[in-house]
Amino acid sequence: MAEEGQEVKLLGSWYSPFVFRVRWALKLKGIQYEYIEQDLNNKSSLLLHYNPINKKVPVMIHGGKPIAESLVIIEYMDETWKHNPILPVDPYQKAMARFWAKFIEEKFTVARTLILDGEQQKKEVKQARDVLEILEGELKGKRFFGGDTIGFLDIVLGRIPGWLGAIEEVACIKVFDPIEYPRMKKWMDSFSELPMIKESLPPRNNLVQHFHKFRQHGRDPTTRTGFHY
Amino acid sequence: MSGTDLKLLGTKESLFTYRIVWALKLKGIEYEFVEEDLFNKSPLLLESNPIYKKVPVLIHGGKPISESLVILDYIDETWKNNPILSTDPQERAYARFWAKFVDEKFYEASIKAFFLTGEDQAKGVESIAEALQFLEGEIAGKKKFFFGGEAIGFLDIVVGWIAHWFQFVEEVGGFKVMDSMKYPAFDSWTKNFLEVPVIKENLPPHEELRRVFQGFQQMGLAAVGAKE
């Protein structure tokens, strides 16, 4: 069993919103760690060794042992470093947070619009908007999904403030209308203004450039496999 | 004492529902089972799981919880006897990682292989074989169950459907992947799992499963929306 004080490493990539979930969680708990940037188009032996199943980031290595999958990592963190809990403490509230996270993971797959066209792209956009509408309802009178301070769901949804704009730009779609989703708009602003978020988000231009490349490769079936977003 | 404070909405063939049945029985928890007709969903189901409208749903003291893995976690956190998850965070992370893997890679590949034909089916079958190889690697060398112990836990419960339901996915879907020679450790695990009393006494009959899968095949991919 790894202990609190043991060394923490994080394998990540600068553009992955999943990696950012873990980085924000680490920041919230004030945990020191070594960040190791990965090139997902030229995978390191380190990554292949520690995550041979998915070969993806993020991977946390704690006391030499790997943990993969962003949400699994965050649950692990809450159980290992018990201060500043990210998930609710009450079992029912925790179950609700986990349910919403699963729903978002499954249904908010808007990045696919980067490599889809026509009807398929329209379907993906509609699905994203349906999710936003449901989330709009869930925010009812709360500043953050976690209440007065950010919690698990806010972290899970962090890719909306940071990434959605760039995706919309490159895929030439409109998903987020601030007039249709006023609570979500407020949430996005509050979230983005938090110092720890503001100083960490990747520059939009860099993301746009990266997504253009992804879109190019993704729409060509011969190069699609292995090119990572 | 009846468990009117605890209800489980499910069906008698749903592999996801059985995960919850097994967990509740392992912990000796009383509950009321409410059989749902997935082609004619009850107001209670629609109210309790408005997002997905699927089973299983656990309703505890009037509060609903959906998604089998979320429900399993909730049960373990609420009734602390006979734990199904380890107390060690790394072992818990391991169980959660593999549960996600099974529910995504293995399950989705199974859907492909079951409903599709030709090249697409072959691709699905290949993905299943890959996933099975990984599972084989994980269970090989362990004493009996996924955590190397004598008692089943979270991951065994999540993988459990493969021990009983999967043969009908193959039979009705018209493909074969499971092979006791290629996956001997997994085969042993299957036999051990099905011998556990709580499991043995809580499995849908073969004929029922065969009938249900034949029904799904007729419906085509639309069935996936209605089912489990």
CSV table of N, CA and C in Angstrom, one decimal, chain B residues 114-115 215-224:
chain,number,residue,atom,x,y,z
B,114,PHE,N,-22.5,-9.3,-31.5
B,114,PHE,CA,-23.8,-9.9,-31.5
B,114,PHE,C,-24.7,-9.4,-32.6
B,115,PHE,N,-24.7,-8.0,-32.8
B,115,PHE,CA,-25.7,-7.5,-33.7
B,115,PHE,C,-25.2,-7.3,-35.1
B,215,GLY,N,-34.8,-12.5,-28.7
B,215,GLY,CA,-35.7,-11.3,-28.9
B,215,GLY,C,-34.8,-10.1,-29.2
B,216,PHE,N,-33.7,-9.9,-28.6
B,216,PHE,CA,-32.8,-8.8,-28.9
B,216,PHE,C,-32.4,-8.8,-30.3
B,217,GLN,N,-32.0,-10.0,-30.7
B,217,GLN,CA,-31.5,-10.1,-32.1
B,217,GLN,C,-32.5,-9.7,-33.1
B,218,GLN,N,-33.7,-10.1,-32.8
B,218,GLN,CA,-34.8,-9.7,-33.8
B,218,GLN,C,-35.0,-8.2,-33.8
B,219,MET,N,-34.9,-7.6,-32.6
B,219,MET,CA,-35.1,-6.1,-32.5
B,219,MET,C,-33.9,-5.4,-33.2
B,220,GLY,N,-32.8,-6.0,-33.3
B,220,GLY,CA,-31.6,-5.3,-33.8
B,220,GLY,C,-31.1,-4.3,-32.8
B,221,LEU,N,-30.3,-3.4,-33.3
B,221,LEU,CA,-29.6,-2.5,-32.4
B,221,LEU,C,-30.5,-1.6,-31.5
B,222,ALA,N,-31.7,-1.4,-32.0
B,222,ALA,CA,-32.7,-0.7,-31.2
B,222,ALA,C,-32.9,-1.3,-29.8
B,223,ALA,N,-32.6,-2.6,-29.7
B,223,ALA,CA,-32.8,-3.3,-28.5
B,223,ALA,C,-31.9,-2.8,-27.4
B,224,VAL,N,-30.7,-2.3,-27.8
B,224,VAL,CA,-29.8,-1.8,-26.8
B,224,VAL,C,-30.3,-0.7,-26.0
